[in-house]
């Protein structure tokens, strides 16, 4: 899982620099991937940055200059767990084992069971200062709102869903949490066959 999460983090960081041109998707559109479908956050047009069998990443411009939004969904392998707490610890450990390069200063990080879902899911919400991407200041702010779930139809498969925002320090995006929550609630798990 660590490799998957690190890969998504690297893609998110690089994708947040600028939203390149590519296929466009209207906000609210339902996207179907192998094993999962979800509704793209409403209120803006999204550019498809990456789409393959096991992952999709979309980018959009934020409300202010130099602000970008990313929606990322991915599939990864998970080991078997004797107790549900094993998955929670697995997710926490994977998120804590990110490279300690000094580039990021974590401001807040919360990982907990996502009680609003019937599936086995761990929700996370975090924010960090990014000292490598300076957009008009000493650092850039990056926020994450997402979840990791065990696919209900295949317990060896994990699903990663995340909404993230990167923007200049001091720039607020009041609808961030609500948009992230709507993304997580829109997720529907589908069969692999």
Short mmCIF file of N, CA and C in Angstrom, two decimals:
data_model
loop_
_atom_site.label_atom_id
_atom_site.label_comp_id
_atom_site.label_asym_id
_atom_site.label_seq_id
_atom_site.Cartn_x
_atom_site.Cartn_y
_atom_site.Cartn_z
N UNK A 1 0.82 -1.19 0.00
CA UNK A 1 0.00 0.00 0.00
C UNK A 1 0.87 1.25 0.00
N UNK A 2 1.98 1.19 0.69
CA UNK A 2 2.85 2.36 0.80
C UNK A 2 3.25 2.85 -0.59
N UNK A 3 3.61 1.91 -1.48
CA UNK A 3 4.01 2.30 -2.83
C UNK A 3 2.87 3.00 -3.55
N UNK A 4 1.65 2.49 -3.39
CA UNK A 4 0.49 3.09 -4.03
C UNK A 4 0.26 4.50 -3.51
N UNK A 5 0.25 4.65 -2.20
CA UNK A 5 -0.01 5.95 -1.60
C UNK A 5 1.10 6.93 -1.97
N UNK A 6 2.36 6.49 -1.94
CA UNK A 6 3.47 7.36 -2.33
C UNK A 6 3.32 7.76 -3.79
N UNK A 7 2.94 6.79 -4.63
CA UNK A 7 2.73 7.09 -6.05
C UNK A 7 1.65 8.14 -6.25
N UNK A 8 0.52 7.97 -5.54
CA UNK A 8 -0.55 8.96 -5.64
C UNK A 8 -0.09 10.31 -5.12
N UNK A 9 0.67 10.32 -4.02
CA UNK A 9 1.16 11.58 -3.48
C UNK A 9 2.05 12.28 -4.50
N UNK A 10 2.96 11.54 -5.12
CA UNK A 10 3.85 12.14 -6.12
C UNK A 10 3.06 12.65 -7.31
N UNK A 11 2.08 11.87 -7.78
CA UNK A 11 1.26 12.34 -8.88
C UNK A 11 0.46 13.57 -8.48
N UNK A 12 -0.09 13.56 -7.29
CA UNK A 12 -0.87 14.70 -6.81
C UNK A 12 -0.01 15.95 -6.73
N UNK A 13 1.17 15.79 -6.18
CA UNK A 13 2.07 16.94 -6.03
C UNK A 13 2.43 17.50 -7.39
N UNK A 14 2.82 16.62 -8.33
CA UNK A 14 3.21 17.11 -9.64
C UNK A 14 2.00 17.65 -10.40
N UNK A 15 0.85 17.00 -10.26
CA UNK A 15 -0.35 17.45 -10.96
C UNK A 15 -0.86 18.77 -10.42
N UNK A 16 -0.62 19.05 -9.15
CA UNK A 16 -1.11 20.29 -8.55
C UNK A 16 -0.37 21.51 -9.05
N UNK A 17 0.76 21.34 -9.72
CA UNK A 17 1.52 22.47 -10.20
C UNK A 17 0.72 23.24 -11.25
N UNK A 18 0.12 22.53 -12.19
CA UNK A 18 -0.71 23.13 -13.22
C UNK A 18 -1.64 22.05 -13.75
N UNK A 19 -2.82 22.45 -14.15
CA UNK A 19 -3.75 21.49 -14.70
C UNK A 19 -3.59 21.51 -16.21
N UNK A 20 -2.96 20.45 -16.80
CA UNK A 20 -2.74 20.43 -18.24
C UNK A 20 -4.05 20.20 -18.98
N UNK A 21 -4.03 20.42 -20.27
CA UNK A 21 -5.21 20.20 -21.09
C UNK A 21 -5.32 18.72 -21.42
N UNK A 22 -6.53 18.21 -21.42
CA UNK A 22 -6.83 16.82 -21.73
C UNK A 22 -8.32 16.68 -21.83
N UNK A 23 -8.82 15.45 -21.85
CA UNK A 23 -10.27 15.26 -21.91
C UNK A 23 -10.96 15.96 -20.74
N UNK A 24 -12.08 16.61 -21.02
CA UNK A 24 -12.82 17.36 -20.01
C UNK A 24 -14.03 16.57 -19.53
N UNK A 25 -14.32 16.67 -18.24
CA UNK A 25 -15.46 16.02 -17.62
C UNK A 25 -16.21 17.08 -16.81
N UNK A 26 -17.51 17.16 -17.00
CA UNK A 26 -18.31 18.13 -16.25
C UNK A 26 -18.47 17.68 -14.80
N UNK A 27 -18.48 18.63 -13.88
CA UNK A 27 -18.73 18.32 -12.48
C UNK A 27 -20.06 17.61 -12.32
N UNK A 28 -20.11 16.62 -11.43
CA UNK A 28 -21.32 15.85 -11.22
C UNK A 28 -21.41 14.59 -12.07
N UNK A 29 -20.53 14.47 -13.08
CA UNK A 29 -20.52 13.29 -13.94
C UNK A 29 -20.10 12.06 -13.15
N UNK A 30 -20.79 10.94 -13.36
CA UNK A 30 -20.42 9.68 -12.71
C UNK A 30 -19.40 8.97 -13.60
N UNK A 31 -18.28 8.59 -12.99
CA UNK A 31 -17.21 7.87 -13.69
C UNK A 31 -17.17 6.45 -13.16
N UNK A 32 -17.09 5.50 -14.07
CA UNK A 32 -17.04 4.09 -13.69
C UNK A 32 -15.66 3.54 -14.00
N UNK A 33 -15.03 2.98 -12.99
CA UNK A 33 -13.75 2.30 -13.11
C UNK A 33 -14.00 0.84 -12.74
N UNK A 34 -13.04 -0.02 -12.97
CA UNK A 34 -13.16 -1.41 -12.59
C UNK A 34 -13.35 -1.51 -11.08
N UNK A 35 -14.50 -1.99 -10.61
CA UNK A 35 -14.77 -2.19 -9.20
C UNK A 35 -15.35 -1.01 -8.45
N UNK A 36 -15.48 0.15 -9.10
CA UNK A 36 -15.93 1.34 -8.38
C UNK A 36 -16.51 2.36 -9.36
N UNK A 37 -17.45 3.16 -8.87
CA UNK A 37 -17.89 4.33 -9.60
C UNK A 37 -18.01 5.48 -8.60
N UNK A 38 -17.94 6.70 -9.10
CA UNK A 38 -18.01 7.89 -8.23
C UNK A 38 -18.46 9.08 -9.06
N UNK A 39 -18.96 10.09 -8.38
CA UNK A 39 -19.37 11.33 -9.04
C UNK A 39 -18.27 12.38 -8.85
N UNK A 40 -17.83 12.96 -9.95
CA UNK A 40 -16.81 14.01 -9.91
C UNK A 40 -17.41 15.22 -9.17
N UNK A 41 -16.64 15.86 -8.27
CA UNK A 41 -17.18 17.02 -7.55
C UNK A 41 -17.78 18.08 -8.49
N UNK A 42 -18.92 18.61 -8.08
CA UNK A 42 -19.65 19.59 -8.89
C UNK A 42 -19.03 20.98 -8.78
N UNK A 43 -19.49 21.85 -9.68
CA UNK A 43 -19.12 23.26 -9.60
C UNK A 43 -17.98 23.68 -10.48
N UNK A 44 -17.43 22.75 -11.28
CA UNK A 44 -16.33 23.13 -12.18
C UNK A 44 -16.12 22.03 -13.21
N UNK A 45 -15.34 22.36 -14.22
CA UNK A 45 -14.97 21.39 -15.24
C UNK A 45 -13.67 20.71 -14.80
N UNK A 46 -13.58 19.40 -15.02
CA UNK A 46 -12.41 18.62 -14.62
C UNK A 46 -11.67 18.10 -15.84
N UNK A 47 -10.34 18.08 -15.74
CA UNK A 47 -9.49 17.52 -16.78
C UNK A 47 -9.02 16.14 -16.35
N UNK A 48 -9.15 15.15 -17.23
CA UNK A 48 -8.66 13.81 -16.93
C UNK A 48 -7.14 13.84 -17.09
N UNK A 49 -6.42 13.63 -15.97
CA UNK A 49 -4.95 13.64 -15.97
C UNK A 49 -4.39 12.24 -16.20
N UNK A 50 -5.01 11.25 -15.56
CA UNK A 50 -4.59 9.85 -15.67
C UNK A 50 -5.85 9.00 -15.63
N UNK A 51 -5.93 8.01 -16.52
CA UNK A 51 -7.01 7.04 -16.43
C UNK A 51 -6.52 5.72 -16.99
N UNK A 52 -6.56 4.71 -16.12
CA UNK A 52 -6.16 3.36 -16.52
C UNK A 52 -7.09 2.38 -15.84
N UNK A 53 -6.81 1.10 -15.97
CA UNK A 53 -7.68 0.09 -15.39
C UNK A 53 -7.85 0.26 -13.89
N UNK A 54 -6.78 0.63 -13.18
CA UNK A 54 -6.81 0.65 -11.72
C UNK A 54 -6.73 2.03 -11.08
N UNK A 55 -6.73 3.08 -11.88
CA UNK A 55 -6.65 4.42 -11.28
C UNK A 55 -7.24 5.47 -12.21
N UNK A 56 -7.69 6.54 -11.61
CA UNK A 56 -8.12 7.72 -12.36
C UNK A 56 -7.76 8.94 -11.52
N UNK A 57 -7.30 9.98 -12.20
CA UNK A 57 -6.97 11.24 -11.53
C UNK A 57 -7.47 12.37 -12.41
N UNK A 58 -8.19 13.28 -11.78
CA UNK A 58 -8.73 14.44 -12.48
C UNK A 58 -8.28 15.70 -11.79
N UNK A 59 -8.06 16.76 -12.56
CA UNK A 59 -7.63 18.03 -12.00
C UNK A 59 -8.54 19.16 -12.42
N UNK A 60 -8.63 20.18 -11.58
CA UNK A 60 -9.43 21.37 -11.89
C UNK A 60 -8.78 22.59 -11.25
N UNK A 61 -9.10 23.72 -11.77
CA UNK A 61 -8.61 24.97 -11.18
C UNK A 61 -9.44 25.29 -9.94
N UNK A 62 -8.79 25.91 -8.97
CA UNK A 62 -9.48 26.32 -7.75
C UNK A 62 -10.17 27.65 -7.96
N UNK A 63 -10.49 28.32 -6.86
CA UNK A 63 -11.18 29.60 -6.91
C UNK A 63 -10.25 30.78 -7.14
N UNK A 64 -8.96 30.61 -6.83
CA UNK A 64 -8.02 31.72 -6.96
C UNK A 64 -6.85 31.30 -7.85
N UNK A 65 -6.07 32.28 -8.32
CA UNK A 65 -4.91 31.95 -9.15
C UNK A 65 -3.95 31.02 -8.38
N UNK A 66 -3.29 30.14 -9.09
CA UNK A 66 -2.31 29.19 -8.53
C UNK A 66 -2.93 28.21 -7.54
N UNK A 67 -4.22 27.95 -7.65
CA UNK A 67 -4.89 26.99 -6.78
C UNK A 67 -5.44 25.87 -7.66
N UNK A 68 -5.12 24.62 -7.30
CA UNK A 68 -5.57 23.47 -8.07
C UNK A 68 -6.25 22.45 -7.17
N UNK A 69 -7.15 21.67 -7.77
CA UNK A 69 -7.88 20.61 -7.10
C UNK A 69 -7.61 19.30 -7.82
N UNK A 70 -7.51 18.22 -7.06
CA UNK A 70 -7.27 16.90 -7.63
C UNK A 70 -8.27 15.91 -7.03
N UNK A 71 -8.85 15.08 -7.87
CA UNK A 71 -9.65 13.94 -7.44
C UNK A 71 -8.90 12.70 -7.90
N UNK A 72 -8.56 11.81 -6.96
CA UNK A 72 -7.77 10.61 -7.28
C UNK A 72 -8.45 9.37 -6.72
N UNK A 73 -8.53 8.33 -7.54
CA UNK A 73 -9.10 7.05 -7.16
C UNK A 73 -8.12 5.97 -7.60
N UNK A 74 -7.86 5.00 -6.73
CA UNK A 74 -6.94 3.93 -7.11
C UNK A 74 -7.26 2.62 -6.42
N UNK A 75 -6.76 1.56 -7.00
CA UNK A 75 -6.96 0.21 -6.48
C UNK A 75 -5.60 -0.37 -6.11
N UNK A 76 -5.52 -1.09 -5.00
CA UNK A 76 -4.27 -1.70 -4.56
C UNK A 76 -4.57 -2.99 -3.81
N UNK A 77 -3.56 -3.81 -3.60
CA UNK A 77 -3.72 -5.07 -2.87
C UNK A 77 -3.62 -4.83 -1.37
N UNK A 78 -4.45 -5.54 -0.61
CA UNK A 78 -4.37 -5.49 0.85
C UNK A 78 -4.24 -6.91 1.38
N UNK A 79 -3.50 -7.07 2.47
CA UNK A 79 -3.40 -8.39 3.08
C UNK A 79 -4.69 -8.73 3.83
N UNK A 80 -4.81 -9.97 4.25
CA UNK A 80 -5.96 -10.38 5.07
C UNK A 80 -5.76 -9.87 6.49
N UNK A 81 -6.85 -9.50 7.15
CA UNK A 81 -6.79 -9.00 8.52
C UNK A 81 -7.65 -9.88 9.41
N UNK A 82 -7.10 -10.27 10.57
CA UNK A 82 -7.85 -11.09 11.52
C UNK A 82 -8.95 -10.30 12.21
N UNK A 83 -8.68 -9.01 12.43
CA UNK A 83 -9.66 -8.13 13.07
C UNK A 83 -9.73 -6.83 12.27
N UNK A 84 -10.86 -6.14 12.28
CA UNK A 84 -11.00 -4.89 11.52
C UNK A 84 -9.95 -3.84 11.87
N UNK A 85 -9.51 -3.81 13.13
CA UNK A 85 -8.51 -2.83 13.54
C UNK A 85 -7.21 -3.00 12.76
N UNK A 86 -6.99 -4.21 12.22
CA UNK A 86 -5.80 -4.44 11.41
C UNK A 86 -5.76 -3.55 10.19
N UNK A 87 -6.92 -3.33 9.56
CA UNK A 87 -6.96 -2.46 8.39
C UNK A 87 -6.71 -1.01 8.79
N UNK A 88 -7.30 -0.56 9.89
CA UNK A 88 -7.06 0.79 10.37
C UNK A 88 -5.57 1.01 10.61
N UNK A 89 -4.91 0.08 11.28
CA UNK A 89 -3.47 0.18 11.54
C UNK A 89 -2.67 0.14 10.25
N UNK A 90 -3.10 -0.67 9.29
CA UNK A 90 -2.45 -0.77 7.98
C UNK A 90 -2.47 0.58 7.26
N UNK A 91 -3.64 1.22 7.26
CA UNK A 91 -3.77 2.53 6.61
C UNK A 91 -2.93 3.57 7.34
N UNK A 92 -3.04 3.62 8.67
CA UNK A 92 -2.25 4.59 9.44
C UNK A 92 -0.76 4.41 9.21
N UNK A 93 -0.30 3.16 9.22
CA UNK A 93 1.12 2.88 9.02
C UNK A 93 1.56 3.30 7.62
N UNK A 94 0.76 2.99 6.62
CA UNK A 94 1.11 3.37 5.25
C UNK A 94 1.19 4.87 5.06
N UNK A 95 0.26 5.60 5.67
CA UNK A 95 0.27 7.06 5.55
C UNK A 95 1.41 7.67 6.35
N UNK A 96 1.79 7.05 7.47
CA UNK A 96 2.87 7.58 8.31
C UNK A 96 4.25 7.31 7.71
N UNK A 97 4.35 6.35 6.84
CA UNK A 97 5.65 5.96 6.28
C UNK A 97 6.02 6.70 5.01
N UNK A 98 5.45 7.85 4.79
CA UNK A 98 5.83 8.65 3.63
C UNK A 98 7.27 9.12 3.82
N UNK A 99 7.99 9.37 2.72
CA UNK A 99 9.38 9.83 2.83
C UNK A 99 9.49 11.11 3.66
N UNK A 100 10.45 11.15 4.54
CA UNK A 100 10.68 12.33 5.41
C UNK A 100 11.76 13.20 4.77
N UNK A 101 11.37 13.95 3.74
CA UNK A 101 12.33 14.76 2.99
C UNK A 101 12.50 16.17 3.55
N UNK A 102 11.62 16.58 4.44
CA UNK A 102 11.66 17.95 4.94
C UNK A 102 10.88 18.91 4.06
N UNK A 103 10.33 18.40 2.96
CA UNK A 103 9.56 19.23 2.05
C UNK A 103 8.22 19.62 2.66
N UNK A 104 7.64 18.71 3.44
CA UNK A 104 6.31 18.94 4.01
C UNK A 104 6.37 19.07 5.52
N UNK A 105 5.56 19.97 6.04
CA UNK A 105 5.36 20.10 7.48
C UNK A 105 3.88 19.85 7.75
N UNK A 106 3.58 18.72 8.35
CA UNK A 106 2.19 18.35 8.61
C UNK A 106 1.61 19.28 9.68
N UNK A 107 0.47 19.87 9.37
CA UNK A 107 -0.22 20.76 10.29
C UNK A 107 -1.27 19.98 11.07
N UNK A 108 -2.00 19.12 10.35
CA UNK A 108 -2.99 18.26 11.01
C UNK A 108 -3.13 16.98 10.21
N UNK A 109 -3.46 15.91 10.92
CA UNK A 109 -3.69 14.62 10.28
C UNK A 109 -4.61 13.82 11.18
N UNK A 110 -5.71 13.35 10.62
CA UNK A 110 -6.67 12.57 11.37
C UNK A 110 -7.09 11.38 10.52
N UNK A 111 -6.98 10.19 11.08
CA UNK A 111 -7.42 8.96 10.42
C UNK A 111 -8.34 8.23 11.38
N UNK A 112 -9.52 7.86 10.91
CA UNK A 112 -10.48 7.19 11.77
C UNK A 112 -11.44 6.36 10.92
N UNK A 113 -12.16 5.45 11.59
CA UNK A 113 -13.18 4.68 10.90
C UNK A 113 -14.18 5.62 10.25
N UNK A 114 -14.62 5.28 9.06
CA UNK A 114 -15.63 6.07 8.38
C UNK A 114 -16.98 5.43 8.67
N UNK A 115 -17.58 5.83 9.76
CA UNK A 115 -18.80 5.21 10.28
C UNK A 115 -20.01 5.40 9.36
N UNK A 116 -20.00 6.40 8.50
CA UNK A 116 -21.14 6.66 7.62
C UNK A 116 -21.25 5.65 6.48
N UNK A 117 -20.23 4.84 6.29
CA UNK A 117 -20.25 3.83 5.21
C UNK A 117 -20.43 2.45 5.81
N UNK A 118 -21.13 1.58 5.11
CA UNK A 118 -21.33 0.21 5.60
C UNK A 118 -20.11 -0.66 5.33
N UNK A 119 -19.28 -0.28 4.37
CA UNK A 119 -18.06 -1.04 4.06
C UNK A 119 -16.99 -0.74 5.11
N UNK A 120 -15.92 -1.53 5.10
CA UNK A 120 -14.78 -1.29 6.00
C UNK A 120 -13.94 -0.17 5.37
N UNK A 121 -14.04 1.04 5.92
CA UNK A 121 -13.36 2.20 5.36
C UNK A 121 -12.71 3.04 6.47
N UNK A 122 -11.56 3.60 6.15
CA UNK A 122 -10.86 4.52 7.04
C UNK A 122 -10.80 5.87 6.32
N UNK A 123 -11.35 6.89 6.98
CA UNK A 123 -11.35 8.24 6.41
C UNK A 123 -10.14 9.01 6.92
N UNK A 124 -9.56 9.86 6.08
CA UNK A 124 -8.46 10.71 6.52
C UNK A 124 -8.70 12.15 6.09
N UNK A 125 -8.19 13.04 6.91
CA UNK A 125 -8.24 14.47 6.63
C UNK A 125 -6.93 15.05 7.12
N UNK A 126 -6.20 15.72 6.23
CA UNK A 126 -4.91 16.26 6.63
C UNK A 126 -4.58 17.54 5.88
N UNK A 127 -3.62 18.26 6.41
CA UNK A 127 -3.13 19.49 5.78
C UNK A 127 -1.64 19.61 6.09
N UNK A 128 -0.92 20.18 5.14
CA UNK A 128 0.52 20.34 5.32
C UNK A 128 1.00 21.58 4.58
N UNK A 129 2.12 22.10 5.05
CA UNK A 129 2.83 23.15 4.33
C UNK A 129 3.78 22.46 3.36
N UNK A 130 3.81 22.92 2.12
CA UNK A 130 4.70 22.38 1.10
C UNK A 130 5.74 23.45 0.79
N UNK A 131 6.97 23.22 1.25
CA UNK A 131 8.04 24.21 1.08
C UNK A 131 8.70 24.13 -0.29
N UNK A 132 8.40 23.10 -1.08
CA UNK A 132 8.99 22.96 -2.41
C UNK A 132 8.20 23.75 -3.45
N UNK A 133 6.91 23.90 -3.24
CA UNK A 133 6.06 24.63 -4.18
C UNK A 133 5.68 25.96 -3.56
N UNK A 134 6.35 27.01 -3.98
CA UNK A 134 6.11 28.34 -3.41
C UNK A 134 5.29 29.16 -4.40
N UNK A 135 4.09 29.47 -4.02
CA UNK A 135 3.19 30.24 -4.88
C UNK A 135 2.94 31.60 -4.24
N UNK A 136 3.91 32.46 -4.37
CA UNK A 136 3.77 33.80 -3.83
C UNK A 136 4.06 33.92 -2.36
N UNK A 137 4.74 32.94 -1.76
CA UNK A 137 5.06 32.99 -0.34
C UNK A 137 6.15 32.00 -0.01
N UNK A 138 6.36 31.76 1.27
CA UNK A 138 7.42 30.85 1.71
C UNK A 138 7.03 29.38 1.51
N UNK A 139 5.72 29.11 1.40
CA UNK A 139 5.25 27.74 1.22
C UNK A 139 3.86 27.75 0.59
N UNK A 140 3.42 26.58 0.17
CA UNK A 140 2.08 26.37 -0.37
C UNK A 140 1.34 25.46 0.59
N UNK A 141 0.04 25.62 0.71
CA UNK A 141 -0.77 24.74 1.53
C UNK A 141 -1.35 23.62 0.67
N UNK A 142 -1.34 22.40 1.23
CA UNK A 142 -1.95 21.28 0.57
C UNK A 142 -2.86 20.57 1.57
N UNK A 143 -4.08 20.29 1.14
CA UNK A 143 -5.07 19.63 2.00
C UNK A 143 -5.54 18.35 1.33
N UNK A 144 -5.85 17.33 2.15
CA UNK A 144 -6.34 16.05 1.65
C UNK A 144 -7.60 15.65 2.43
N UNK A 145 -8.56 15.10 1.70
CA UNK A 145 -9.77 14.55 2.32
C UNK A 145 -10.07 13.27 1.55
N UNK A 146 -9.97 12.13 2.23
CA UNK A 146 -10.15 10.90 1.48
C UNK A 146 -10.45 9.70 2.35
N UNK A 147 -10.41 8.53 1.71
CA UNK A 147 -10.66 7.29 2.43
C UNK A 147 -9.96 6.13 1.73
N UNK A 148 -9.71 5.10 2.51
CA UNK A 148 -9.24 3.80 2.03
C UNK A 148 -10.29 2.80 2.47
N UNK A 149 -10.71 1.92 1.56
CA UNK A 149 -11.73 0.93 1.88
C UNK A 149 -11.28 -0.45 1.42
N UNK A 150 -11.77 -1.47 2.09
CA UNK A 150 -11.65 -2.83 1.60
C UNK A 150 -12.84 -3.05 0.69
N UNK A 151 -12.58 -3.47 -0.55
CA UNK A 151 -13.67 -3.67 -1.50
C UNK A 151 -14.61 -4.75 -0.96
N UNK A 152 -15.91 -4.46 -0.83
CA UNK A 152 -16.83 -5.43 -0.23
C UNK A 152 -16.98 -6.72 -1.03
N UNK A 153 -16.69 -6.69 -2.31
CA UNK A 153 -16.81 -7.89 -3.14
C UNK A 153 -15.51 -8.68 -3.26
N UNK A 154 -14.40 -8.10 -2.78
CA UNK A 154 -13.11 -8.76 -2.89
C UNK A 154 -12.21 -8.23 -1.77
N UNK A 155 -12.12 -8.95 -0.64
CA UNK A 155 -11.39 -8.43 0.52
C UNK A 155 -9.88 -8.33 0.35
N UNK A 156 -9.34 -8.77 -0.78
CA UNK A 156 -7.91 -8.60 -1.02
C UNK A 156 -7.61 -7.32 -1.80
N UNK A 157 -8.65 -6.54 -2.08
CA UNK A 157 -8.50 -5.32 -2.86
C UNK A 157 -8.84 -4.11 -2.00
N UNK A 158 -7.96 -3.13 -2.01
CA UNK A 158 -8.19 -1.86 -1.34
C UNK A 158 -8.52 -0.79 -2.36
N UNK A 159 -9.35 0.15 -1.96
CA UNK A 159 -9.73 1.27 -2.82
C UNK A 159 -9.34 2.56 -2.11
N UNK A 160 -8.61 3.41 -2.82
CA UNK A 160 -8.15 4.70 -2.33
C UNK A 160 -8.95 5.78 -3.05
N UNK A 161 -9.56 6.69 -2.30
CA UNK A 161 -10.34 7.80 -2.87
C UNK A 161 -9.88 9.07 -2.16
N UNK A 162 -9.51 10.10 -2.93
CA UNK A 162 -9.03 11.32 -2.27
C UNK A 162 -9.34 12.56 -3.09
N UNK A 163 -9.72 13.60 -2.37
CA UNK A 163 -9.90 14.94 -2.92
C UNK A 163 -8.81 15.80 -2.29
N UNK A 164 -8.05 16.52 -3.10
CA UNK A 164 -6.99 17.35 -2.53
C UNK A 164 -6.99 18.74 -3.17
N UNK A 165 -6.39 19.65 -2.45
CA UNK A 165 -6.31 21.05 -2.86
C UNK A 165 -4.92 21.58 -2.56
N UNK A 166 -4.35 22.30 -3.51
CA UNK A 166 -3.07 22.97 -3.27
C UNK A 166 -3.23 24.42 -3.69
N UNK A 167 -2.82 25.33 -2.79
CA UNK A 167 -2.96 26.75 -3.10
C UNK A 167 -2.01 27.58 -2.27
N UNK A 168 -1.90 28.86 -2.60
CA UNK A 168 -1.02 29.75 -1.85
C UNK A 168 -1.41 29.81 -0.38
N UNK A 169 -0.43 30.01 0.48
CA UNK A 169 -0.73 30.14 1.91
C UNK A 169 -1.62 31.36 2.12
N UNK A 170 -2.55 31.25 3.05
CA UNK A 170 -3.45 32.34 3.36
C UNK A 170 -4.70 32.38 2.49
N UNK A 171 -4.76 31.55 1.45
CA UNK A 171 -5.94 31.51 0.58
C UNK A 171 -6.86 30.41 1.09
N UNK A 172 -8.08 30.77 1.40
CA UNK A 172 -9.06 29.82 1.93
C UNK A 172 -9.89 29.22 0.79
N UNK A 173 -10.36 28.01 0.99
CA UNK A 173 -11.27 27.34 0.07
C UNK A 173 -12.38 26.74 0.93
N UNK A 174 -13.38 27.55 1.32
CA UNK A 174 -14.36 27.14 2.33
C UNK A 174 -15.15 25.88 1.99
N UNK A 175 -15.34 25.58 0.72
CA UNK A 175 -16.14 24.43 0.34
C UNK A 175 -15.32 23.13 0.24
N UNK A 176 -14.04 23.16 0.60
CA UNK A 176 -13.17 22.00 0.44
C UNK A 176 -13.72 20.75 1.14
N UNK A 177 -14.01 20.85 2.41
CA UNK A 177 -14.46 19.68 3.18
C UNK A 177 -15.78 19.14 2.65
N UNK A 178 -16.72 20.02 2.33
CA UNK A 178 -18.02 19.59 1.81
C UNK A 178 -17.87 18.89 0.46
N UNK A 179 -17.01 19.41 -0.40
CA UNK A 179 -16.78 18.77 -1.70
C UNK A 179 -16.15 17.39 -1.51
N UNK A 180 -15.19 17.29 -0.59
CA UNK A 180 -14.56 16.01 -0.31
C UNK A 180 -15.55 15.00 0.23
N UNK A 181 -16.40 15.44 1.14
CA UNK A 181 -17.39 14.53 1.72
C UNK A 181 -18.39 14.04 0.68
N UNK A 182 -18.80 14.93 -0.22
CA UNK A 182 -19.72 14.51 -1.29
C UNK A 182 -19.05 13.48 -2.20
N UNK A 183 -17.76 13.65 -2.48
CA UNK A 183 -17.04 12.67 -3.29
C UNK A 183 -17.05 11.31 -2.60
N UNK A 184 -16.69 11.27 -1.32
CA UNK A 184 -16.64 9.99 -0.60
C UNK A 184 -18.01 9.32 -0.55
N UNK A 185 -19.05 10.09 -0.33
CA UNK A 185 -20.40 9.53 -0.25
C UNK A 185 -20.91 9.07 -1.60
N UNK A 186 -20.36 9.61 -2.68
CA UNK A 186 -20.80 9.22 -4.03
C UNK A 186 -20.26 7.86 -4.47
N UNK A 187 -19.25 7.35 -3.77
CA UNK A 187 -18.60 6.10 -4.17
C UNK A 187 -19.56 4.93 -4.07
N UNK A 188 -19.62 4.15 -5.15
CA UNK A 188 -20.37 2.91 -5.19
C UNK A 188 -19.42 1.81 -5.65
N UNK A 189 -19.42 0.68 -4.94
CA UNK A 189 -18.57 -0.43 -5.31
C UNK A 189 -19.31 -1.34 -6.27
N UNK A 190 -18.59 -1.80 -7.29
CA UNK A 190 -19.18 -2.67 -8.31
C UNK A 190 -18.39 -3.95 -8.40
N UNK A 191 -18.96 -4.94 -9.07
CA UNK A 191 -18.34 -6.25 -9.22
C UNK A 191 -17.14 -6.15 -10.17
N UNK A 192 -16.18 -7.02 -9.98
CA UNK A 192 -15.02 -7.08 -10.88
C UNK A 192 -15.26 -8.00 -12.07
N UNK A 193 -16.36 -8.75 -12.06
CA UNK A 193 -16.63 -9.67 -13.17
C UNK A 193 -17.93 -9.36 -13.84
#
